[in-house]
Amino acid sequence: MSEEFLKVARAAREAAAELAPLPRAPKDRALRAIADALVAHAAEIVAANAEDVERARAEGTSEAMIDRLRLDEGRIAKIADAVREVADLPDPVGEVVRGSTLPNGLELRQLRVPLGVIGIIYEGRPNVTVDAAALCLKSGNAVLLRGSSSAYSSNTALVAVMQGALEGTEVPVGAIQLVPGRTRDSVKELLRARGLVDVLIPRGGASLINSVVEESTVPVIETGVGNCHVYVDAEADVDLAVKILVNAKAQRPSVCNAAETFLVHQDIADAFVPKALEALAEAGVTVHGDERIAAHGAGVVPATDDDFAAEYLSLDIAAAVVGSLEEAVEHIRRHGSGHTDAIVTRSQRAARRFVALVDSAAVAVNASTRFTDGGEFGFGAEIGISTQKLHARGPMGLPELTSTKWVYTGEGHLRTSEGTVVAG
Amino acid sequence: MSEEFLKVARAAREAAAELAPLPRAPKDRALRAIADALVAHAAEIVAANAEDVERARAEGTSEAMIDRLRLDEGRIAKIADAVREVADLPDPVGEVVRGSTLPNGLELRQLRVPLGVIGIIYEGRPNVTVDAAALCLKSGNAVLLRGSSSAYSSNTALVAVMQGALEGTEVPVGAIQLVPGRTRDSVKELLRARGLVDVLIPRGGASLINSVVEESTVPVIETGVGNCHVYVDAEADVDLAVKILVNAKAQRPSVCNAAETFLVHQDIADAFVPKALEALAEAGVTVHGDERIAAHGAGVVPATDDDFAAEYLSLDIAAAVVGSLEEAVEHIRRHGSGHTDAIVTRSQRAARRFVALVDSAAVAVNASTRFTDGGEFGFGAEIGISTQKLHARGPMGLPELTSTKWVYTGEGHLRTSEGTVVAG
């Protein structure tokens, strides 16, 4: 590993040890200091961001992508507000998750503790730099940030401002670190930093996440790939199903909880599909359907297996007719990403069965898939949506950024082959 | 991957889908059928085990290891009893972990669900084959078992008996699988089975666990390496500290929650160390100490850094004098394995500080480290002791073999830029 990387990783490790036992108040003071500093130094941040924007333009980046990259004083004020909101959230650290007095008198407690050092690898907008740092700090973790190389100047400025803000606080400056270097090597170092980094959270497309999972020796929490389904059951209310489908697909097509496929029971296809095709067309959505879908309207593009596997993130949707609820479940099992799948039905029995059989982070009943979101769930903030089964599944809020520690207290408790003896 | 491996892995995957939605009663019936079958087929199991024992003897294995390997009707009856005890435990699946009605009326529930397919790689006695299968089945998971090649005949017989017992039950036979093959290749296949296996739990020594973590693309839960410390604080009761230390080291030295190092505050070293050395010598323990320990008695072997890092699992212990509680914490941070560390003190302040600063799965206050154990914690059974921070930390019972699923139920809930609209 490079000296530069080891330096920041070790600084984060040391800061994590200092930060972990801090109670809420000093952490909240540090977060408010960060928010104030971001506003106070907005001009410097905008100047650094201008370098990224200029470079992106020179490289022929699309205006839409440049708009995602751009920071101005208004956007920085919003980022600062989000940090203040994190300060207002309860602190998960120290929560007693379970506790009891054992039969032998030992007092047993399971407490929430920080994970330690969290590595975040992300492709998103520069605001993620600040959001992720704030959530890690609040949950008592040091953070190693590895953002998109296209936002490197912005991220460098944002981290410098945040570190500067920590200088007058009880939170160690080393708790927020940018991984140095813009090349892919700096990602590789993070992936091999077992012992220095406790968990990696990749946020981005499927290819980023797969490469992290394949190469990392540090434990990984996979996030965010969403091939979400809406299944319209034989006993669905057709008009309701159309509304849920259009909302799930078109309300914000670029996000991971948008629907990418709809499946409809054959018994209701004649009633549902024509109305659905019409409503989707009105919303500007292209339908990639199987033959039985195409039979109901013009403009349906023939679907391949690739369509059923696709996370379009655009105004496209795959569609198929299925013979039964079980066939829908089987389709979701084969093609889905384990994010969110919805059923629309009036049948209590069908809803219960779909919920039991679909193996995804979230299952929606008579609701849009768009509600799978830390904000909607009342978490106040989220670091991402886990689509794996270990540690955290679904929207990850502050408690998902913690581990636990068992504490047991006795007065001279010894274990013997005949049971506990208290030596006191 | 070999056809043989893919066949059992796919069978496990299919079985997992069938097993996951089963409620408690059919799972408990299947467990009792397994217990009965083990007793009924004890003679066949003993005959298969005799092949392993004979091979081990021909290879020059020690009698102590052969005794660990050996099965007789009495031991098989005990294994069957342990399966019945698992049947008596509550089912974690379906537990509502969190639940609320959101401000928009959506009913939100977080439910415990099985992980899916669990791979267990273990070096232990053949009873682990049955224990692990029972815990996985009870928690709704299919299991791929990869035991020691020295117990391959025994494990083949045990799995055949368990599969036979499942034939008359609602639990699919494929839910319990032995990974075919005795060579290291079969472990490698398990490590690369991402998508077929949801989690791997290696149980064994540090080298097994490290190689699994290094090579696996499947998420891993690390278990069981225990370099546990007893720190005797300046304000400890000396006699109590001696008793706790001897119990932690010598009551059962071969297990992961046995103490491997003691640290003593310099202000109490003169009072504590001579008594500790005498009591440890009486218990047959060799002390590997630093110079300040050695000054207090004959027979202290000079300690190196290797001693402080060692998990002896024998009647040996490393020892050092420290200048402060913080120095003890720093020593534990540098050399410990994050399993269990104990403080002996009369000071509330010192206990609080030690608990806050030591970053281990369990921290004991005025109690032996030997209590870090699923049985002692009241879990009824344990699959291992996690020394990592993700997903599960410390003793892992049935709930630690589950994930969760979010379910939200509405009546036509749509998400709009102005908030939730109910289309119903």
Short mmCIF file of N, CA, C and O in Angstrom, two decimals, chain A residues 98-149:
data_model
loop_
_atom_site.label_atom_id
_atom_site.label_comp_id
_atom_site.label_asym_id
_atom_site.label_seq_id
_atom_site.Cartn_x
_atom_site.Cartn_y
_atom_site.Cartn_z
N ARG A 98 -30.40 -5.38 23.99
CA ARG A 98 -30.98 -6.44 24.82
C ARG A 98 -30.33 -6.37 26.19
O ARG A 98 -29.19 -5.92 26.31
N GLY A 99 -31.00 -6.81 27.19
CA GLY A 99 -30.39 -6.83 28.52
C GLY A 99 -31.18 -7.72 29.45
O GLY A 99 -32.40 -7.81 29.33
N SER A 100 -30.49 -8.39 30.34
CA SER A 100 -31.18 -9.22 31.33
C SER A 100 -30.21 -9.51 32.47
O SER A 100 -29.02 -9.27 32.36
N THR A 101 -30.77 -9.99 33.57
CA THR A 101 -29.92 -10.55 34.62
C THR A 101 -29.99 -12.06 34.47
O THR A 101 -31.08 -12.65 34.48
N LEU A 102 -28.85 -12.68 34.26
CA LEU A 102 -28.82 -14.13 34.04
C LEU A 102 -29.16 -14.87 35.34
O LEU A 102 -29.06 -14.29 36.42
N PRO A 103 -29.55 -16.12 35.23
CA PRO A 103 -29.90 -16.89 36.44
C PRO A 103 -28.79 -16.88 37.51
O PRO A 103 -29.08 -16.95 38.70
N ASN A 104 -27.54 -16.77 37.08
CA ASN A 104 -26.42 -16.76 38.05
C ASN A 104 -26.13 -15.36 38.61
O ASN A 104 -25.19 -15.19 39.36
N GLY A 105 -26.94 -14.37 38.22
CA GLY A 105 -26.76 -13.02 38.75
C GLY A 105 -25.91 -12.10 37.89
O GLY A 105 -25.82 -10.90 38.17
N LEU A 106 -25.26 -12.61 36.86
CA LEU A 106 -24.50 -11.73 35.97
C LEU A 106 -25.48 -10.79 35.28
O LEU A 106 -26.52 -11.21 34.77
N GLU A 107 -25.12 -9.50 35.27
CA GLU A 107 -25.93 -8.52 34.52
C GLU A 107 -25.39 -8.44 33.10
O GLU A 107 -24.24 -8.07 32.89
N LEU A 108 -26.23 -8.81 32.15
CA LEU A 108 -25.82 -8.90 30.75
C LEU A 108 -26.49 -7.78 29.95
O LEU A 108 -27.70 -7.57 30.05
N ARG A 109 -25.68 -7.04 29.17
CA ARG A 109 -26.21 -5.96 28.32
C ARG A 109 -25.59 -6.08 26.95
O ARG A 109 -24.38 -6.30 26.84
N GLN A 110 -26.40 -5.86 25.93
CA GLN A 110 -25.87 -5.74 24.56
C GLN A 110 -26.03 -4.28 24.15
O GLN A 110 -27.16 -3.77 24.05
N LEU A 111 -24.90 -3.60 23.96
CA LEU A 111 -24.92 -2.16 23.68
C LEU A 111 -24.56 -1.89 22.22
O LEU A 111 -23.70 -2.57 21.65
N ARG A 112 -25.16 -0.88 21.65
CA ARG A 112 -24.73 -0.43 20.32
C ARG A 112 -23.42 0.32 20.42
O ARG A 112 -23.30 1.23 21.25
N VAL A 113 -22.48 -0.03 19.55
CA VAL A 113 -21.18 0.65 19.48
C VAL A 113 -20.89 0.97 18.01
O VAL A 113 -21.45 0.34 17.12
N PRO A 114 -20.02 1.94 17.75
CA PRO A 114 -19.68 2.23 16.36
C PRO A 114 -19.00 1.03 15.69
O PRO A 114 -18.43 0.17 16.36
N LEU A 115 -19.05 0.99 14.36
CA LEU A 115 -18.34 -0.06 13.63
C LEU A 115 -16.83 0.19 13.65
O LEU A 115 -16.06 -0.76 13.67
N GLY A 116 -16.42 1.44 13.62
CA GLY A 116 -14.99 1.77 13.62
C GLY A 116 -14.65 2.69 12.47
O GLY A 116 -14.95 3.87 12.52
N VAL A 117 -14.02 2.14 11.42
CA VAL A 117 -13.70 2.92 10.23
C VAL A 117 -14.54 2.41 9.07
O VAL A 117 -14.52 1.21 8.77
N ILE A 118 -15.31 3.30 8.46
CA ILE A 118 -16.18 2.93 7.34
C ILE A 118 -15.59 3.53 6.07
O ILE A 118 -15.26 4.71 6.02
N GLY A 119 -15.44 2.70 5.05
CA GLY A 119 -15.02 3.19 3.74
C GLY A 119 -16.22 3.33 2.83
O GLY A 119 -17.02 2.41 2.72
N ILE A 120 -16.37 4.49 2.21
CA ILE A 120 -17.49 4.70 1.29
C ILE A 120 -16.92 4.94 -0.10
O ILE A 120 -16.08 5.83 -0.28
N ILE A 121 -17.33 4.12 -1.05
CA ILE A 121 -16.90 4.28 -2.44
C ILE A 121 -18.14 4.66 -3.23
O ILE A 121 -19.12 3.92 -3.24
N TYR A 122 -18.10 5.84 -3.86
CA TYR A 122 -19.35 6.33 -4.46
C TYR A 122 -19.08 7.06 -5.76
O TYR A 122 -17.98 7.56 -6.01
N GLU A 123 -20.12 7.10 -6.57
CA GLU A 123 -20.01 7.74 -7.88
C GLU A 123 -20.81 9.02 -7.93
O GLU A 123 -20.78 9.74 -8.90
N GLY A 124 -21.54 9.28 -6.87
CA GLY A 124 -22.59 10.29 -6.93
C GLY A 124 -22.10 11.72 -6.89
O GLY A 124 -20.92 12.03 -7.09
N ARG A 125 -23.04 12.57 -6.63
CA ARG A 125 -22.80 14.01 -6.55
C ARG A 125 -21.92 14.31 -5.34
O ARG A 125 -21.86 13.55 -4.39
N PRO A 126 -21.28 15.49 -5.36
CA PRO A 126 -20.39 15.84 -4.23
C PRO A 126 -21.12 15.95 -2.89
O PRO A 126 -20.48 15.84 -1.85
N ASN A 127 -22.45 16.14 -2.91
CA ASN A 127 -23.16 16.22 -1.62
C ASN A 127 -23.03 14.93 -0.83
O ASN A 127 -23.10 14.94 0.40
N VAL A 128 -22.80 13.79 -1.53
CA VAL A 128 -22.64 12.51 -0.82
C VAL A 128 -21.44 12.57 0.12
O VAL A 128 -21.45 11.98 1.20
N THR A 129 -20.41 13.30 -0.28
CA THR A 129 -19.20 13.46 0.54
C THR A 129 -19.58 13.96 1.93
O THR A 129 -19.11 13.44 2.95
N VAL A 130 -20.43 14.96 1.95
CA VAL A 130 -20.81 15.56 3.24
C VAL A 130 -21.86 14.70 3.96
O VAL A 130 -21.75 14.45 5.16
N ASP A 131 -22.86 14.22 3.23
CA ASP A 131 -23.89 13.37 3.84
C ASP A 131 -23.27 12.16 4.53
O ASP A 131 -23.60 11.85 5.68
N ALA A 132 -22.39 11.47 3.79
CA ALA A 132 -21.80 10.24 4.33
C ALA A 132 -20.93 10.56 5.54
O ALA A 132 -20.98 9.86 6.55
N ALA A 133 -20.15 11.64 5.46
CA ALA A 133 -19.29 12.02 6.59
C ALA A 133 -20.14 12.33 7.81
O ALA A 133 -19.82 11.92 8.93
N ALA A 134 -21.25 13.04 7.62
CA ALA A 134 -22.11 13.42 8.76
C ALA A 134 -22.73 12.19 9.42
O ALA A 134 -22.75 12.08 10.65
N LEU A 135 -23.21 11.25 8.60
CA LEU A 135 -23.84 10.05 9.18
C LEU A 135 -22.81 9.18 9.90
O LEU A 135 -23.10 8.63 10.97
N CYS A 136 -21.62 9.08 9.34
CA CYS A 136 -20.57 8.29 10.00
C CYS A 136 -20.17 8.94 11.32
O CYS A 136 -20.06 8.28 12.35
N LEU A 137 -19.97 10.26 11.30
CA LEU A 137 -19.56 10.97 12.52
C LEU A 137 -20.63 10.81 13.61
O LEU A 137 -20.32 10.47 14.75
N LYS A 138 -21.89 11.02 13.22
CA LYS A 138 -22.97 10.92 14.21
C LYS A 138 -23.02 9.53 14.85
O LYS A 138 -23.30 9.39 16.05
N SER A 139 -22.74 8.50 14.07
CA SER A 139 -22.78 7.13 14.60
C SER A 139 -21.43 6.72 15.19
O SER A 139 -21.21 5.54 15.47
N GLY A 140 -20.53 7.70 15.38
CA GLY A 140 -19.29 7.43 16.10
C GLY A 140 -18.20 6.77 15.27
O GLY A 140 -17.23 6.26 15.82
N ASN A 141 -18.36 6.77 13.95
CA ASN A 141 -17.40 6.12 13.07
C ASN A 141 -16.50 7.13 12.37
O ASN A 141 -16.96 8.20 11.96
N ALA A 142 -15.25 6.76 12.17
CA ALA A 142 -14.40 7.51 11.24
C ALA A 142 -14.73 7.05 9.83
O ALA A 142 -15.22 5.94 9.63
N VAL A 143 -14.48 7.93 8.85
CA VAL A 143 -14.86 7.59 7.47
C VAL A 143 -13.71 7.86 6.50
O VAL A 143 -12.98 8.85 6.63
N LEU A 144 -13.52 6.92 5.58
CA LEU A 144 -12.60 7.09 4.46
C LEU A 144 -13.45 7.25 3.21
O LEU A 144 -14.14 6.32 2.80
N LEU A 145 -13.40 8.43 2.61
CA LEU A 145 -14.28 8.74 1.48
C LEU A 145 -13.52 8.56 0.17
O LEU A 145 -12.42 9.10 -0.02
N ARG A 146 -14.11 7.81 -0.75
CA ARG A 146 -13.50 7.66 -2.08
C ARG A 146 -14.59 7.96 -3.11
O ARG A 146 -15.35 7.05 -3.51
N GLY A 147 -14.70 9.23 -3.47
CA GLY A 147 -15.73 9.66 -4.40
C GLY A 147 -15.28 9.52 -5.84
O GLY A 147 -14.19 9.02 -6.12
N SER A 148 -16.13 9.97 -6.72
CA SER A 148 -15.82 9.93 -8.15
C SER A 148 -14.60 10.80 -8.44
O SER A 148 -14.45 11.89 -7.88
N SER A 149 -13.73 10.30 -9.32
CA SER A 149 -12.54 11.11 -9.65
C SER A 149 -12.96 12.40 -10.34
O SER A 149 -12.26 13.41 -10.26
#
